[in-house]
Tab-separated table of C-alpha atoms in Angstrom:
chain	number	residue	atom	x	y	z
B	1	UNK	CA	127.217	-94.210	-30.475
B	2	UNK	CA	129.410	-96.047	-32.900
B	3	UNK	CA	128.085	-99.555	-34.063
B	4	UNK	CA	129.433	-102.542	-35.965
B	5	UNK	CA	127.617	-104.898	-38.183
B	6	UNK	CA	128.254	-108.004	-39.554
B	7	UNK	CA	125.262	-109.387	-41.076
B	8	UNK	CA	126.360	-112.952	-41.806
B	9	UNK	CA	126.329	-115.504	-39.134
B	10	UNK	CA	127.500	-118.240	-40.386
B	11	UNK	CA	129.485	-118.601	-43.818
B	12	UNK	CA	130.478	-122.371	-45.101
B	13	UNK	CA	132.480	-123.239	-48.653
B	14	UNK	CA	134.383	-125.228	-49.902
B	15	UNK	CA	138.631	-125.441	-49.776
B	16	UNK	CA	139.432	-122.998	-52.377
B	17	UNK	CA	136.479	-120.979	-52.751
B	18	UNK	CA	137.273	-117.211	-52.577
B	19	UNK	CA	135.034	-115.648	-50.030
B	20	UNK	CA	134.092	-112.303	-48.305
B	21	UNK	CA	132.970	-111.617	-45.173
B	22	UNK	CA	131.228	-107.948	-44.801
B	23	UNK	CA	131.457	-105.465	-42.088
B	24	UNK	CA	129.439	-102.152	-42.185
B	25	UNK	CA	129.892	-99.168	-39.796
B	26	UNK	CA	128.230	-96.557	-38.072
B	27	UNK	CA	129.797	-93.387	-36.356
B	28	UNK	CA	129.637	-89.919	-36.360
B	29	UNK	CA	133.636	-89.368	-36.107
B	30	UNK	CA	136.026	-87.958	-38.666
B	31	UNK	CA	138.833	-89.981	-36.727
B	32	UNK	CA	138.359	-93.711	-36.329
B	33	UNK	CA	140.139	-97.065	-36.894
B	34	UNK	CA	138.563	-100.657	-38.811
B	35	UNK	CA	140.059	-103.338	-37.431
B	36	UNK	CA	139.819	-107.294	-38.297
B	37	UNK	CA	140.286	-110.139	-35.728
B	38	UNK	CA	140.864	-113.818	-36.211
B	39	UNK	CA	139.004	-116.286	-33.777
B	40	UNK	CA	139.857	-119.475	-34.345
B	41	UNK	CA	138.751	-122.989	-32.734
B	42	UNK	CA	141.568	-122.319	-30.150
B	43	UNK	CA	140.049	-119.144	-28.663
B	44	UNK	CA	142.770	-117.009	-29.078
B	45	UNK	CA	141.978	-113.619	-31.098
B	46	UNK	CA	144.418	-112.744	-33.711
B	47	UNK	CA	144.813	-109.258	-35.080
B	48	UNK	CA	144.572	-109.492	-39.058
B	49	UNK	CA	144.502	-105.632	-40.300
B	50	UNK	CA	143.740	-101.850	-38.734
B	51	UNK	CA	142.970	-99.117	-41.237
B	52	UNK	CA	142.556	-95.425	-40.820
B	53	UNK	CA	139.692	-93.420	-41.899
B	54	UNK	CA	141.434	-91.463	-43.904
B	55	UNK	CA	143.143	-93.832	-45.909
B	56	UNK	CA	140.952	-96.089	-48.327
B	57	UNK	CA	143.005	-97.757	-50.135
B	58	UNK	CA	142.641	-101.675	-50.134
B	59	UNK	CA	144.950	-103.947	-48.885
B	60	UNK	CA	146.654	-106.886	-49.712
B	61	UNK	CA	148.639	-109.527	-47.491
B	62	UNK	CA	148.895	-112.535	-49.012
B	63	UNK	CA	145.594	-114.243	-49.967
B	64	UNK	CA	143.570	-111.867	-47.600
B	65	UNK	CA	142.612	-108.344	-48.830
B	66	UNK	CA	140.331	-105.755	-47.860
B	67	UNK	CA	138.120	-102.989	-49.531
B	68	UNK	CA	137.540	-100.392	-47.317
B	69	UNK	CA	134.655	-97.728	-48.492
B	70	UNK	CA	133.765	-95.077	-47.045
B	71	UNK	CA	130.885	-93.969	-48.824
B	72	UNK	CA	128.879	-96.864	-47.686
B	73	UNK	CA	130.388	-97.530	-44.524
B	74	UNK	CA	131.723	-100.622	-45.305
B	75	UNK	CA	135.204	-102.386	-44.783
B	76	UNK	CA	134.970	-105.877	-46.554
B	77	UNK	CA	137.528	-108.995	-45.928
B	78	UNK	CA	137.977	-111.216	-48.738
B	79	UNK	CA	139.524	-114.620	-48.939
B	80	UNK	CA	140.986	-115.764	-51.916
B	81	UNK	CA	141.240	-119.324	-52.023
B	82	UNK	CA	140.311	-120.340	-48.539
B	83	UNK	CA	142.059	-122.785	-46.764
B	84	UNK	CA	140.562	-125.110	-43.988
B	85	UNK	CA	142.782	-123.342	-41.704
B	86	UNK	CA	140.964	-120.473	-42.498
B	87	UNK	CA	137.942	-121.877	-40.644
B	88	UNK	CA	137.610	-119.302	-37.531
B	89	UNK	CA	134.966	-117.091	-36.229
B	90	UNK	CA	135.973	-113.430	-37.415
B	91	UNK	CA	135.029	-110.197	-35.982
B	92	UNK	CA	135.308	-106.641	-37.537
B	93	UNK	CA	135.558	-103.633	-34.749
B	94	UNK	CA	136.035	-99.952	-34.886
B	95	UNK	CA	137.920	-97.259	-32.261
B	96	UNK	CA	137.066	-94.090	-32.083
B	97	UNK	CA	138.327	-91.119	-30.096
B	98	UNK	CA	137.201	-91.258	-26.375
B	99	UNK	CA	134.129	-88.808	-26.001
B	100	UNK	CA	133.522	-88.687	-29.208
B	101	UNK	CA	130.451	-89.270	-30.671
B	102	UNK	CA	128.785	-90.490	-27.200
B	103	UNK	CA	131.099	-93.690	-27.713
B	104	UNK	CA	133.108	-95.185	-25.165
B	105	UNK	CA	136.893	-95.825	-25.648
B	106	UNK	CA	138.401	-99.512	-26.612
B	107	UNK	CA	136.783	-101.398	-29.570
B	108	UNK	CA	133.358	-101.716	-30.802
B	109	UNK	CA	132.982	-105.345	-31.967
B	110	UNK	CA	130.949	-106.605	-34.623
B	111	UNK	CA	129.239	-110.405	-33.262
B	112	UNK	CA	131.582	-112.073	-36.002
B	113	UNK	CA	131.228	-114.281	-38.762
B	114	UNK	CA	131.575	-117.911	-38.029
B	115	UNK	CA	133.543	-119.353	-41.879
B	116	UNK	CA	133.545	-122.666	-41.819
B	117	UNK	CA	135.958	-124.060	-44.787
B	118	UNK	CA	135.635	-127.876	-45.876
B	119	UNK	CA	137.667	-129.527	-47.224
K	1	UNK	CA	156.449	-116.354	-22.353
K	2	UNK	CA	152.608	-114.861	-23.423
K	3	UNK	CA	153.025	-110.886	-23.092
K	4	UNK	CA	148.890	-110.604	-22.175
K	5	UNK	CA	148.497	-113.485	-19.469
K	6	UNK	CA	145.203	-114.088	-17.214
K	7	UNK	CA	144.493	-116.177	-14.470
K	8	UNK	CA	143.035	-118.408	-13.483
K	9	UNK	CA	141.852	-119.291	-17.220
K	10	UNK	CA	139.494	-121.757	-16.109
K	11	UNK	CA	136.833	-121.190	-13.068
K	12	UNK	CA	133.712	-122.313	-11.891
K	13	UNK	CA	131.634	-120.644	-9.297
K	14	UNK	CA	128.247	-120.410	-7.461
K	15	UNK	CA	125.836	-117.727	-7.713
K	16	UNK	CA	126.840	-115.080	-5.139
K	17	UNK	CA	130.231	-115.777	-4.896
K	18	UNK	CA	132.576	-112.811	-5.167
K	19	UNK	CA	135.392	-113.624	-8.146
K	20	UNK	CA	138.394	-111.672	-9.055
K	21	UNK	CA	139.987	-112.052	-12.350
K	22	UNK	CA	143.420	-111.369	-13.338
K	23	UNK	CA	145.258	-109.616	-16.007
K	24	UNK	CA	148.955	-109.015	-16.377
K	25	UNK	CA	151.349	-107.829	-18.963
K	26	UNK	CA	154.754	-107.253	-20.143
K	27	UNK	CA	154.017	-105.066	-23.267
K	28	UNK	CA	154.869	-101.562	-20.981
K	29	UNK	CA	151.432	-100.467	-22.329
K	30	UNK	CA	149.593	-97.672	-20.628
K	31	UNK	CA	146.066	-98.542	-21.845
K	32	UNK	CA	144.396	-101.715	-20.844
K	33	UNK	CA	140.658	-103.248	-21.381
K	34	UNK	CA	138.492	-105.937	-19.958
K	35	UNK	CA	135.906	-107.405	-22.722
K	36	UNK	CA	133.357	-110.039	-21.871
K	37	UNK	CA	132.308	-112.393	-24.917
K	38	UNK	CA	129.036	-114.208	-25.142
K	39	UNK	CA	128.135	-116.639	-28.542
K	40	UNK	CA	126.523	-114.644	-31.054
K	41	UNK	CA	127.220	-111.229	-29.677
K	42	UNK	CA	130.778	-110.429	-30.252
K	43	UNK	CA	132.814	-108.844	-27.462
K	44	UNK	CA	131.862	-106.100	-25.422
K	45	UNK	CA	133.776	-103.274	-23.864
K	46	UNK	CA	133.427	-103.826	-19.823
K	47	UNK	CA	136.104	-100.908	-18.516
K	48	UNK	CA	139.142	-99.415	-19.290
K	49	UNK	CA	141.929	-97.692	-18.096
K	50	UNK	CA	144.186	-95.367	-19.643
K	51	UNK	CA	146.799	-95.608	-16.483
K	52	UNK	CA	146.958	-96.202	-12.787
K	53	UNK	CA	144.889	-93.151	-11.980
K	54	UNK	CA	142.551	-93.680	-15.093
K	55	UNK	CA	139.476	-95.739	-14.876
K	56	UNK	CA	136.572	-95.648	-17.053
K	57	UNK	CA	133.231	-98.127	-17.226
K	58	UNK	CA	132.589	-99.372	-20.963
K	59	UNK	CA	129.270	-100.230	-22.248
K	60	UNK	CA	127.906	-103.243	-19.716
K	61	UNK	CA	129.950	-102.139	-16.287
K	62	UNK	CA	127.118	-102.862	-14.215
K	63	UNK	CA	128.048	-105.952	-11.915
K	64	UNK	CA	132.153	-106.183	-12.309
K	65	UNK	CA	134.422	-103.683	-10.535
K	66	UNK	CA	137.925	-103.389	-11.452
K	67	UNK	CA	141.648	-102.290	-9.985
K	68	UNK	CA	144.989	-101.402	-12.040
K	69	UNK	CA	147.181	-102.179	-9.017
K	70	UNK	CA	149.973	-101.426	-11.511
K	71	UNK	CA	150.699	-100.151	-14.853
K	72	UNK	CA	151.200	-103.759	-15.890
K	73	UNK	CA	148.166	-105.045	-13.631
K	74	UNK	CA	144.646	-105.286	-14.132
K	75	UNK	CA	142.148	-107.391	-12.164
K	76	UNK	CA	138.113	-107.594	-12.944
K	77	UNK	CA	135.926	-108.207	-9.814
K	78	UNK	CA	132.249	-109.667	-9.724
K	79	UNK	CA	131.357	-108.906	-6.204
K	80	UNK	CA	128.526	-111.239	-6.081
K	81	UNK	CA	128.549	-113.484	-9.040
K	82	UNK	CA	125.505	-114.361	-11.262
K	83	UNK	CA	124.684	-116.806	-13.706
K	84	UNK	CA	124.507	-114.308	-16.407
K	85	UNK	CA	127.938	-113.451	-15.567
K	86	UNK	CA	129.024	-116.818	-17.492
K	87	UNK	CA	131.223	-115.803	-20.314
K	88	UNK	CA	134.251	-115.730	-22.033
K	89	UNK	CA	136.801	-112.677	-20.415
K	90	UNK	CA	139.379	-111.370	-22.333
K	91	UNK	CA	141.933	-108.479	-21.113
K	92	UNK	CA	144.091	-106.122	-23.832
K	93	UNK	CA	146.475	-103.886	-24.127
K	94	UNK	CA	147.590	-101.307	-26.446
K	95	UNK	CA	150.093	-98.737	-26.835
K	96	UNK	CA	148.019	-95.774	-27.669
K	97	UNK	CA	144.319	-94.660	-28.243
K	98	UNK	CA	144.471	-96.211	-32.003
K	99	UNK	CA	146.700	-98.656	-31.798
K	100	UNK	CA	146.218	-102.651	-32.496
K	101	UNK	CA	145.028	-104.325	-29.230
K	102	UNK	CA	146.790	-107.216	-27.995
K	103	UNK	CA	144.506	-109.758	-26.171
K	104	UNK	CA	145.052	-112.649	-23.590
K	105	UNK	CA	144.471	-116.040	-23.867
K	106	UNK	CA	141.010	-115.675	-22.259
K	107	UNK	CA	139.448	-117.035	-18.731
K	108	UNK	CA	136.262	-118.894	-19.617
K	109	UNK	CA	134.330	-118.439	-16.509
K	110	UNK	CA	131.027	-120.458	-15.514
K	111	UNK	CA	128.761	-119.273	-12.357
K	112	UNK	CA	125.907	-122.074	-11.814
């Protein structure tokens, strides 16, 4: 069955400090999809990125980017000078095919990464 | 107006008390999802449907029942509600098996 990790709890820096927030993966599909969600104080979740397996190149928007590698199973957001806005609980999740792999359809969640920004 | 809505978004129950929550959308997705989120443990994958006929449990079904009435309806039952039950409940949709999921606002639900 697929499985999401994010290993850090709780992240806290300071306004301006670049940051990255880590997300390893485990599956046993060819075929899947990364995903990044936003959680912030509000509740809402906000969709941030989706990447393919087969594509790893990294991706810029703006002052987020993320590394996506394959070879360790790993698909990495980075903040580049953070923002108290920033400040959110964010969770990395994966899709793969239904059947596949023992895994059930609809997302795999990581438990998220609580970044707390001061200011 | 929200495209994912649920309702009620707030409620508070008693243990044993059968709850129904609700899910509706104006995306036109086929595929819709009912995830339950508990602090420090991310969300979790309750069931799923792919369309009216299509109904499938997700990792923790045991406890909640569910019924797509409609392709843009989908309601989440606890038939006899339990304190472990309190959580945060959030439906999606999305467009196709890949695709970005778009979530609701979330019905923060508290049996005592």
């Amino acid at each position: 069955a697929q499985k999401v990790t994010q290993a850090q709890t709780e992240i806290s820096v300071v306004e301006k400090e670049d940051v990255t927030l880590d997300c390893v993966y485990e599956t046993r599909d060819t075929t899947y999809y990364l995903f990044w969600y936003k959680q912030p104080p509000s509740g809402e979740l906000v969709f941030l990125i989706r990447r393919n397996s087969f594509d790893e190149q990294n991706e810029i928007s703006g002052r987020y980017s993320w590394n996506f590698q394959k070879s360790t199973s790993s698909f990495n957001f980075t903040i580049t000078a953070s923002q108290v806005v920033d400040s959110a609980v964010y969770f990395c999740a994966l899709s793969e095919a239904r059947g596949s792999g023992g895994g059930a359809d609809g997302l795999t969640f990581g438990k998220g990464t609580h970044l707390i920004i001061q200011p | 107006d929200a495209d994912v809505t649920q309702t009620p978004r707030n409620r508070i129950t008693k243990t044993g008390k059968r709850i129904m929550l609700e899910c509706s959308q104006t995306k036109g997705h086929d595929r819709m999802y009912w995830y339950r989120q508990d602090p420090g443990l991310g969300l979790r994958l309750i069931y799923y449907s792919f369309d009216v006929k299509d109904i499938n449990k997700g990792e923790i079904s045991d406890g909640y029942s569910v019924s797509r009435q409609a392709q843009a309806k989908f309601s989440l039952s606890l038939e006899s509600a339990i304190p472990n039950q309190t959580a945060l409940y959030f439906c999606a949709t999305s467009d196709y098996l890949y695709d970005e999921q778009f979530f609701g606002p979330g019905t923060r639900l508290t049996v005592l």
